[in-house]
């Protein structure tokens, strides 16, 4: 059946970039786009969905897509003295660590997170979840459950299981954090990840592709990084590695290996066009590392660009932790591929793009530092380029039929100026009216078919409360929740 999706404003692809088509439509046959242009008369039997006063975009691509319910919600609120309790204590690492959630609960968390992504307009996701509440990291079974959850919902996803050889711990309440190591678990985790990648490839689901997802660079050994590069080359997969994102990483690598993050990426064979780096803020040319760089003669930004590395920029998460990309315009000018991610709740790329536009103004001191259109390009064509997918991120003949319509008719959106600027400045990911992935309608009028939202919310809250209680078990000071995670205001006294 032919599906015609119409909107007052369509962001079509023409002459190598996005263009604005008023009163347009996208025609879909099967899982591909067959026409983009002004509205035409439908043929008998065609299904027509008219989204009216909305802007119809290529589906958003989130390459650091939140896949849990307990990440950067409250851990970015505290000063250093208080936040020591949010790391693992040494005795938890050595003697008491366990999976806080059952497999069934972890499965529900992934389902909850994937529903959230769909409701916020994401059509292609590369999930990220914290290992805080795991006995170590993700397992093969976790990967299988993620694949089944994504497939059931119709989400296009790049999936892998996380692995690491070390974890950040607090030996005591007053000393600095350090990394505690278990290299056997690191090797086993990579083997699990490779096994899952092979399983997913054999599944032959056109919406699901494997990727290797090692954890943060400071939790990997050079041996594990080298093995990851070799495994990715053999499998033909991308690698996403969180690095260049904080001072702790820089100091740990300097003390242990005498290397900067980019130097270690180069030496282990990971620095190349198949590498995706979330955040990539702490370069040797940034103000965050001026006292850490030493005699490093290389330019990290030039090294990333020359190697073809893609960065996954997460504006909302970065600013929550008091950091900013220096700068969006500078990275673009250097030729670095910039994709976008959410990384924390809410998984709202529209809100993230608006933050990015305004942070760039502050960093560069210019109102035109990062236009809204440039950020939308990063969320679509940038993500497609990072994945090596010319069929994603665009509404054009032959492209994958992934698209999303955001409404612009809410009185709270104000009057319409430019549809893209209006969406970013006044709208949010919650404005999704319609989402289509590979020709399948996965969200319509803000509803994911077959999902009991009330029941899902209640179960997610129960699990989240269970996760919060577990923080006291890991806290080096073993503080109760009211002391460890105090409310913003004191309780009412009767």
PDB file of N, CA and C in Angstrom, residues 214-292:
ATOM      1  N   UNK A 214      32.035  -0.372  24.057  1.00  0.00           N
ATOM      2  CA  UNK A 214      32.808  -0.372  25.295  1.00  0.00           C
ATOM      3  C   UNK A 214      32.456   0.844  26.144  1.00  0.00           C
ATOM      4  N   UNK A 215      32.702   0.732  27.443  1.00  0.00           N
ATOM      5  CA  UNK A 215      32.371   1.830  28.350  1.00  0.00           C
ATOM      6  C   UNK A 215      33.400   2.954  28.225  1.00  0.00           C
ATOM      7  N   UNK A 216      33.490   3.775  29.222  1.00  0.00           N
ATOM      8  CA  UNK A 216      34.371   4.941  29.201  1.00  0.00           C
ATOM      9  C   UNK A 216      35.831   4.524  29.044  1.00  0.00           C
ATOM     10  N   UNK A 217      36.605   5.349  28.365  1.00  0.00           N
ATOM     11  CA  UNK A 217      37.979   4.998  28.026  1.00  0.00           C
ATOM     12  C   UNK A 217      38.833   4.706  29.252  1.00  0.00           C
ATOM     13  N   UNK A 218      38.585   5.404  30.364  1.00  0.00           N
ATOM     14  CA  UNK A 218      39.408   5.184  31.550  1.00  0.00           C
ATOM     15  C   UNK A 218      39.109   3.855  32.238  1.00  0.00           C
ATOM     16  N   UNK A 219      38.054   3.146  31.788  1.00  0.00           N
ATOM     17  CA  UNK A 219      37.748   1.831  32.352  1.00  0.00           C
ATOM     18  C   UNK A 219      38.200   0.695  31.431  1.00  0.00           C
ATOM     19  N   UNK A 220      38.957   1.032  30.397  1.00  0.00           N
ATOM     20  CA  UNK A 220      39.490   0.031  29.473  1.00  0.00           C
ATOM     21  C   UNK A 220      41.005   0.008  29.566  1.00  0.00           C
ATOM     22  N   UNK A 221      41.599  -1.149  29.375  1.00  0.00           N
ATOM     23  CA  UNK A 221      43.047  -1.244  29.251  1.00  0.00           C
ATOM     24  C   UNK A 221      43.426  -1.061  27.782  1.00  0.00           C
ATOM     25  N   UNK A 222      44.667  -0.670  27.497  1.00  0.00           N
ATOM     26  CA  UNK A 222      45.086  -0.609  26.093  1.00  0.00           C
ATOM     27  C   UNK A 222      44.902  -1.945  25.379  1.00  0.00           C
ATOM     28  N   UNK A 223      45.131  -3.031  26.088  1.00  0.00           N
ATOM     29  CA  UNK A 223      44.943  -4.354  25.483  1.00  0.00           C
ATOM     30  C   UNK A 223      43.496  -4.554  25.054  1.00  0.00           C
ATOM     31  N   UNK A 224      42.557  -4.153  25.900  1.00  0.00           N
ATOM     32  CA  UNK A 224      41.143  -4.311  25.572  1.00  0.00           C
ATOM     33  C   UNK A 224      40.734  -3.372  24.437  1.00  0.00           C
ATOM     34  N   UNK A 225      41.312  -2.181  24.398  1.00  0.00           N
ATOM     35  CA  UNK A 225      41.022  -1.253  23.308  1.00  0.00           C
ATOM     36  C   UNK A 225      41.541  -1.799  21.985  1.00  0.00           C
ATOM     37  N   UNK A 226      42.741  -2.345  21.991  1.00  0.00           N
ATOM     38  CA  UNK A 226      43.311  -2.924  20.770  1.00  0.00           C
ATOM     39  C   UNK A 226      42.476  -4.095  20.280  1.00  0.00           C
ATOM     40  N   UNK A 227      42.040  -4.936  21.229  1.00  0.00           N
ATOM     41  CA  UNK A 227      41.196  -6.076  20.868  1.00  0.00           C
ATOM     42  C   UNK A 227      39.851  -5.614  20.320  1.00  0.00           C
ATOM     43  N   UNK A 228      39.338  -4.507  20.838  1.00  0.00           N
ATOM     44  CA  UNK A 228      38.084  -3.950  20.343  1.00  0.00           C
ATOM     45  C   UNK A 228      38.233  -3.483  18.900  1.00  0.00           C
ATOM     46  N   UNK A 229      39.324  -2.791  18.611  1.00  0.00           N
ATOM     47  CA  UNK A 229      39.564  -2.333  17.240  1.00  0.00           C
ATOM     48  C   UNK A 229      39.652  -3.514  16.275  1.00  0.00           C
ATOM     49  N   UNK A 230      40.327  -4.568  16.697  1.00  0.00           N
ATOM     50  CA  UNK A 230      40.459  -5.748  15.840  1.00  0.00           C
ATOM     51  C   UNK A 230      39.116  -6.437  15.635  1.00  0.00           C
ATOM     52  N   UNK A 231      38.321  -6.531  16.700  1.00  0.00           N
ATOM     53  CA  UNK A 231      37.010  -7.174  16.589  1.00  0.00           C
ATOM     54  C   UNK A 231      36.085  -6.371  15.681  1.00  0.00           C
ATOM     55  N   UNK A 232      36.116  -5.046  15.797  1.00  0.00           N
ATOM     56  CA  UNK A 232      35.274  -4.201  14.951  1.00  0.00           C
ATOM     57  C   UNK A 232      35.647  -4.345  13.485  1.00  0.00           C
ATOM     58  N   UNK A 233      36.943  -4.419  13.210  1.00  0.00           N
ATOM     59  CA  UNK A 233      37.391  -4.591  11.820  1.00  0.00           C
ATOM     60  C   UNK A 233      36.922  -5.927  11.266  1.00  0.00           C
ATOM     61  N   UNK A 234      36.988  -6.964  12.087  1.00  0.00           N
ATOM     62  CA  UNK A 234      36.561  -8.289  11.633  1.00  0.00           C
ATOM     63  C   UNK A 234      35.052  -8.342  11.411  1.00  0.00           C
ATOM     64  N   UNK A 235      34.294  -7.708  12.309  1.00  0.00           N
ATOM     65  CA  UNK A 235      32.839  -7.736  12.234  1.00  0.00           C
ATOM     66  C   UNK A 235      32.280  -6.725  11.238  1.00  0.00           C
ATOM     67  N   UNK A 236      33.079  -5.695  10.917  1.00  0.00           N
ATOM     68  CA  UNK A 236      32.593  -4.622  10.068  1.00  0.00           C
ATOM     69  C   UNK A 236      31.615  -3.703  10.772  1.00  0.00           C
ATOM     70  N   UNK A 237      31.852  -3.448  12.067  1.00  0.00           N
ATOM     71  CA  UNK A 237      30.940  -2.632  12.868  1.00  0.00           C
ATOM     72  C   UNK A 237      31.592  -1.312  13.276  1.00  0.00           C
ATOM     73  N   UNK A 238      30.751  -0.391  13.678  1.00  0.00           N
ATOM     74  CA  UNK A 238      31.198   0.838  14.310  1.00  0.00           C
ATOM     75  C   UNK A 238      31.548   0.555  15.765  1.00  0.00           C
ATOM     76  N   UNK A 239      32.324   1.478  16.354  1.00  0.00           N
ATOM     77  CA  UNK A 239      32.636   1.443  17.783  1.00  0.00           C
ATOM     78  C   UNK A 239      32.260   2.792  18.380  1.00  0.00           C
ATOM     79  N   UNK A 240      31.502   2.775  19.442  1.00  0.00           N
ATOM     80  CA  UNK A 240      31.228   4.011  20.178  1.00  0.00           C
ATOM     81  C   UNK A 240      31.926   3.926  21.526  1.00  0.00           C
ATOM     82  N   UNK A 241      32.758   4.927  21.815  1.00  0.00           N
ATOM     83  CA  UNK A 241      33.528   4.937  23.063  1.00  0.00           C
ATOM     84  C   UNK A 241      33.429   6.312  23.700  1.00  0.00           C
ATOM     85  N   UNK A 242      32.910   6.364  24.914  1.00  0.00           N
ATOM     86  CA  UNK A 242      32.837   7.624  25.642  1.00  0.00           C
ATOM     87  C   UNK A 242      34.240   8.042  26.068  1.00  0.00           C
ATOM     88  N   UNK A 243      34.675   9.178  25.558  1.00  0.00           N
ATOM     89  CA  UNK A 243      35.980   9.705  25.950  1.00  0.00           C
ATOM     90  C   UNK A 243      36.022  11.196  25.648  1.00  0.00           C
ATOM     91  N   UNK A 244      37.128  11.822  26.048  1.00  0.00           N
ATOM     92  CA  UNK A 244      37.267  13.272  25.890  1.00  0.00           C
ATOM     93  C   UNK A 244      36.091  13.984  26.548  1.00  0.00           C
ATOM     94  N   UNK A 245      35.709  13.467  27.739  1.00  0.00           N
ATOM     95  CA  UNK A 245      34.510  13.993  28.379  1.00  0.00           C
ATOM     96  C   UNK A 245      34.718  14.441  29.818  1.00  0.00           C
ATOM     97  N   UNK A 246      35.940  14.347  30.359  1.00  0.00           N
ATOM     98  CA  UNK A 246      36.111  14.803  31.726  1.00  0.00           C
ATOM     99  C   UNK A 246      37.557  14.783  32.190  1.00  0.00           C
ATOM    100  N   UNK A 247      37.824  15.515  33.267  1.00  0.00           N
ATOM    101  CA  UNK A 247      39.171  15.593  33.826  1.00  0.00           C
ATOM    102  C   UNK A 247      39.617  14.263  34.425  1.00  0.00           C
ATOM    103  N   UNK A 248      38.695  13.522  35.023  1.00  0.00           N
ATOM    104  CA  UNK A 248      39.060  12.249  35.643  1.00  0.00           C
ATOM    105  C   UNK A 248      39.705  11.325  34.618  1.00  0.00           C
ATOM    106  N   UNK A 249      39.124  11.260  33.445  1.00  0.00           N
ATOM    107  CA  UNK A 249      39.674  10.452  32.354  1.00  0.00           C
ATOM    108  C   UNK A 249      41.096  10.887  32.009  1.00  0.00           C
ATOM    109  N   UNK A 250      41.303  12.180  31.863  1.00  0.00           N
ATOM    110  CA  UNK A 250      42.625  12.703  31.509  1.00  0.00           C
ATOM    111  C   UNK A 250      43.664  12.357  32.574  1.00  0.00           C
ATOM    112  N   UNK A 251      43.321  12.563  33.831  1.00  0.00           N
ATOM    113  CA  UNK A 251      44.298  12.314  34.896  1.00  0.00           C
ATOM    114  C   UNK A 251      44.587  10.826  35.045  1.00  0.00           C
ATOM    115  N   UNK A 252      43.574   9.981  34.900  1.00  0.00           N
ATOM    116  CA  UNK A 252      43.789   8.545  35.026  1.00  0.00           C
ATOM    117  C   UNK A 252      44.683   8.011  33.912  1.00  0.00           C
ATOM    118  N   UNK A 253      44.444   8.437  32.682  1.00  0.00           N
ATOM    119  CA  UNK A 253      45.270   7.956  31.571  1.00  0.00           C
ATOM    120  C   UNK A 253      46.695   8.477  31.675  1.00  0.00           C
ATOM    121  N   UNK A 254      46.854   9.705  32.138  1.00  0.00           N
ATOM    122  CA  UNK A 254      48.196  10.263  32.293  1.00  0.00           C
ATOM    123  C   UNK A 254      48.972   9.510  33.368  1.00  0.00           C
ATOM    124  N   UNK A 255      48.327   9.219  34.493  1.00  0.00           N
ATOM    125  CA  UNK A 255      49.013   8.543  35.589  1.00  0.00           C
ATOM    126  C   UNK A 255      49.331   7.091  35.243  1.00  0.00           C
ATOM    127  N   UNK A 256      48.421   6.426  34.551  1.00  0.00           N
ATOM    128  CA  UNK A 256      48.592   4.991  34.304  1.00  0.00           C
ATOM    129  C   UNK A 256      49.440   4.702  33.063  1.00  0.00           C
ATOM    130  N   UNK A 257      49.249   5.524  31.996  1.00  0.00           N
ATOM    131  CA  UNK A 257      49.911   5.211  30.733  1.00  0.00           C
ATOM    132  C   UNK A 257      50.777   6.336  30.192  1.00  0.00           C
ATOM    133  N   UNK A 258      50.712   7.514  30.806  1.00  0.00           N
ATOM    134  CA  UNK A 258      51.450   8.645  30.277  1.00  0.00           C
ATOM    135  C   UNK A 258      50.944   9.078  28.917  1.00  0.00           C
ATOM    136  N   UNK A 259      49.648   8.953  28.693  1.00  0.00           N
ATOM    137  CA  UNK A 259      49.056   9.253  27.394  1.00  0.00           C
ATOM    138  C   UNK A 259      47.831  10.152  27.571  1.00  0.00           C
ATOM    139  N   UNK A 260      47.541  10.937  26.539  1.00  0.00           N
ATOM    140  CA  UNK A 260      46.273  11.649  26.471  1.00  0.00           C
ATOM    141  C   UNK A 260      45.253  10.706  25.835  1.00  0.00           C
ATOM    142  N   UNK A 261      43.956  11.018  25.932  1.00  0.00           N
ATOM    143  CA  UNK A 261      42.959  10.136  25.315  1.00  0.00           C
ATOM    144  C   UNK A 261      43.178   9.925  23.820  1.00  0.00           C
ATOM    145  N   UNK A 262      43.440  10.992  23.067  1.00  0.00           N
ATOM    146  CA  UNK A 262      43.613  10.843  21.629  1.00  0.00           C
ATOM    147  C   UNK A 262      44.862  10.025  21.314  1.00  0.00           C
ATOM    148  N   UNK A 263      45.927  10.214  22.055  1.00  0.00           N
ATOM    149  CA  UNK A 263      47.132   9.412  21.844  1.00  0.00           C
ATOM    150  C   UNK A 263      46.834   7.926  22.042  1.00  0.00           C
ATOM    151  N   UNK A 264      46.059   7.611  23.081  1.00  0.00           N
ATOM    152  CA  UNK A 264      45.742   6.208  23.346  1.00  0.00           C
ATOM    153  C   UNK A 264      44.811   5.639  22.276  1.00  0.00           C
ATOM    154  N   UNK A 265      43.877   6.434  21.801  1.00  0.00           N
ATOM    155  CA  UNK A 265      43.018   5.989  20.702  1.00  0.00           C
ATOM    156  C   UNK A 265      43.837   5.659  19.462  1.00  0.00           C
ATOM    157  N   UNK A 266      44.822   6.508  19.161  1.00  0.00           N
ATOM    158  CA  UNK A 266      45.662   6.286  17.984  1.00  0.00           C
ATOM    159  C   UNK A 266      46.512   5.029  18.148  1.00  0.00           C
ATOM    160  N   UNK A 267      47.129   4.873  19.293  1.00  0.00           N
ATOM    161  CA  UNK A 267      48.050   3.751  19.508  1.00  0.00           C
ATOM    162  C   UNK A 267      47.342   2.401  19.528  1.00  0.00           C
ATOM    163  N   UNK A 268      46.064   2.390  19.909  1.00  0.00           N
ATOM    164  CA  UNK A 268      45.334   1.122  19.986  1.00  0.00           C
ATOM    165  C   UNK A 268      44.547   0.814  18.720  1.00  0.00           C
ATOM    166  N   UNK A 269      44.611   1.695  17.722  1.00  0.00           N
ATOM    167  CA  UNK A 269      43.960   1.431  16.455  1.00  0.00           C
ATOM    168  C   UNK A 269      42.495   1.824  16.381  1.00  0.00           C
ATOM    169  N   UNK A 270      41.988   2.516  17.387  1.00  0.00           N
ATOM    170  CA  UNK A 270      40.584   2.915  17.392  1.00  0.00           C
ATOM    171  C   UNK A 270      40.331   4.236  16.670  1.00  0.00           C
ATOM    172  N   UNK A 271      41.348   5.058  16.528  1.00  0.00           N
ATOM    173  CA  UNK A 271      41.163   6.382  15.940  1.00  0.00           C
ATOM    174  C   UNK A 271      40.982   6.242  14.432  1.00  0.00           C
ATOM    175  N   UNK A 272      39.723   6.286  13.989  1.00  0.00           N
ATOM    176  CA  UNK A 272      39.456   6.102  12.572  1.00  0.00           C
ATOM    177  C   UNK A 272      38.005   6.363  12.256  1.00  0.00           C
ATOM    178  N   UNK A 273      37.601   6.161  11.008  1.00  0.00           N
ATOM    179  CA  UNK A 273      36.250   6.525  10.562  1.00  0.00           C
ATOM    180  C   UNK A 273      35.134   5.667  11.147  1.00  0.00           C
ATOM    181  N   UNK A 274      35.476   4.573  11.805  1.00  0.00           N
ATOM    182  CA  UNK A 274      34.438   3.740  12.417  1.00  0.00           C
ATOM    183  C   UNK A 274      34.233   4.069  13.895  1.00  0.00           C
ATOM    184  N   UNK A 275      34.892   5.117  14.384  1.00  0.00           N
ATOM    185  CA  UNK A 275      34.785   5.482  15.801  1.00  0.00           C
ATOM    186  C   UNK A 275      33.804   6.623  15.998  1.00  0.00           C
ATOM    187  N   UNK A 276      32.897   6.449  16.955  1.00  0.00           N
ATOM    188  CA  UNK A 276      31.987   7.497  17.398  1.00  0.00           C
ATOM    189  C   UNK A 276      32.363   7.866  18.830  1.00  0.00           C
ATOM    190  N   UNK A 277      32.543   9.154  19.080  1.00  0.00           N
ATOM    191  CA  UNK A 277      32.974   9.627  20.396  1.00  0.00           C
ATOM    192  C   UNK A 277      31.912  10.548  20.987  1.00  0.00           C
ATOM    193  N   UNK A 278      31.129  10.062  21.940  1.00  0.00           N
ATOM    194  CA  UNK A 278      30.193  10.954  22.613  1.00  0.00           C
ATOM    195  C   UNK A 278      30.915  12.038  23.408  1.00  0.00           C
ATOM    196  N   UNK A 279      30.409  13.232  23.315  1.00  0.00           N
ATOM    197  CA  UNK A 279      30.842  14.420  24.055  1.00  0.00           C
ATOM    198  C   UNK A 279      32.044  15.104  23.407  1.00  0.00           C
ATOM    199  N   UNK A 280      33.234  14.520  23.488  1.00  0.00           N
ATOM    200  CA  UNK A 280      34.426  15.080  22.821  1.00  0.00           C
ATOM    201  C   UNK A 280      34.615  16.558  23.140  1.00  0.00           C
ATOM    202  N   UNK A 281      34.471  16.912  24.392  1.00  0.00           N
ATOM    203  CA  UNK A 281      34.588  18.307  24.828  1.00  0.00           C
ATOM    204  C   UNK A 281      35.986  18.615  25.355  1.00  0.00           C
ATOM    205  N   UNK A 282      36.593  17.653  26.036  1.00  0.00           N
ATOM    206  CA  UNK A 282      37.881  17.873  26.696  1.00  0.00           C
ATOM    207  C   UNK A 282      39.030  17.565  25.743  1.00  0.00           C
ATOM    208  N   UNK A 283      39.226  18.450  24.769  1.00  0.00           N
ATOM    209  CA  UNK A 283      40.356  18.337  23.856  1.00  0.00           C
ATOM    210  C   UNK A 283      41.553  19.083  24.438  1.00  0.00           C
ATOM    211  N   UNK A 284      42.730  18.854  23.850  1.00  0.00           N
ATOM    212  CA  UNK A 284      43.915  19.543  24.374  1.00  0.00           C
ATOM    213  C   UNK A 284      43.920  21.025  24.024  1.00  0.00           C
ATOM    214  N   UNK A 285      42.947  21.451  23.235  1.00  0.00           N
ATOM    215  CA  UNK A 285      42.838  22.877  22.913  1.00  0.00           C
ATOM    216  C   UNK A 285      41.693  23.549  23.664  1.00  0.00           C
ATOM    217  N   UNK A 286      41.063  22.824  24.606  1.00  0.00           N
ATOM    218  CA  UNK A 286      39.933  23.404  25.333  1.00  0.00           C
ATOM    219  C   UNK A 286      40.401  24.020  26.642  1.00  0.00           C
ATOM    220  N   UNK A 287      39.588  24.913  27.168  1.00  0.00           N
ATOM    221  CA  UNK A 287      39.931  25.562  28.432  1.00  0.00           C
ATOM    222  C   UNK A 287      39.880  24.595  29.604  1.00  0.00           C
ATOM    223  N   UNK A 288      39.242  23.442  29.411  1.00  0.00           N
ATOM    224  CA  UNK A 288      39.102  22.479  30.503  1.00  0.00           C
ATOM    225  C   UNK A 288      40.389  21.704  30.776  1.00  0.00           C
ATOM    226  N   UNK A 289      41.334  21.722  29.822  1.00  0.00           N
ATOM    227  CA  UNK A 289      42.523  20.878  29.963  1.00  0.00           C
ATOM    228  C   UNK A 289      43.831  21.669  29.926  1.00  0.00           C
ATOM    229  N   UNK A 290      43.765  22.973  30.067  1.00  0.00           N
ATOM    230  CA  UNK A 290      44.978  23.783  29.910  1.00  0.00           C
ATOM    231  C   UNK A 290      46.072  23.383  30.882  1.00  0.00           C
ATOM    232  N   UNK A 291      45.709  22.908  32.072  1.00  0.00           N
ATOM    233  CA  UNK A 291      46.711  22.508  33.059  1.00  0.00           C
ATOM    234  C   UNK A 291      47.068  21.027  32.964  1.00  0.00           C
ATOM    235  N   UNK A 292      46.500  20.306  31.992  1.00  0.00           N
ATOM    236  CA  UNK A 292      46.727  18.870  31.878  1.00  0.00           C
ATOM    237  C   UNK A 292      47.485  18.469  30.623  1.00  0.00           C
TER     238      UNK A 292
END
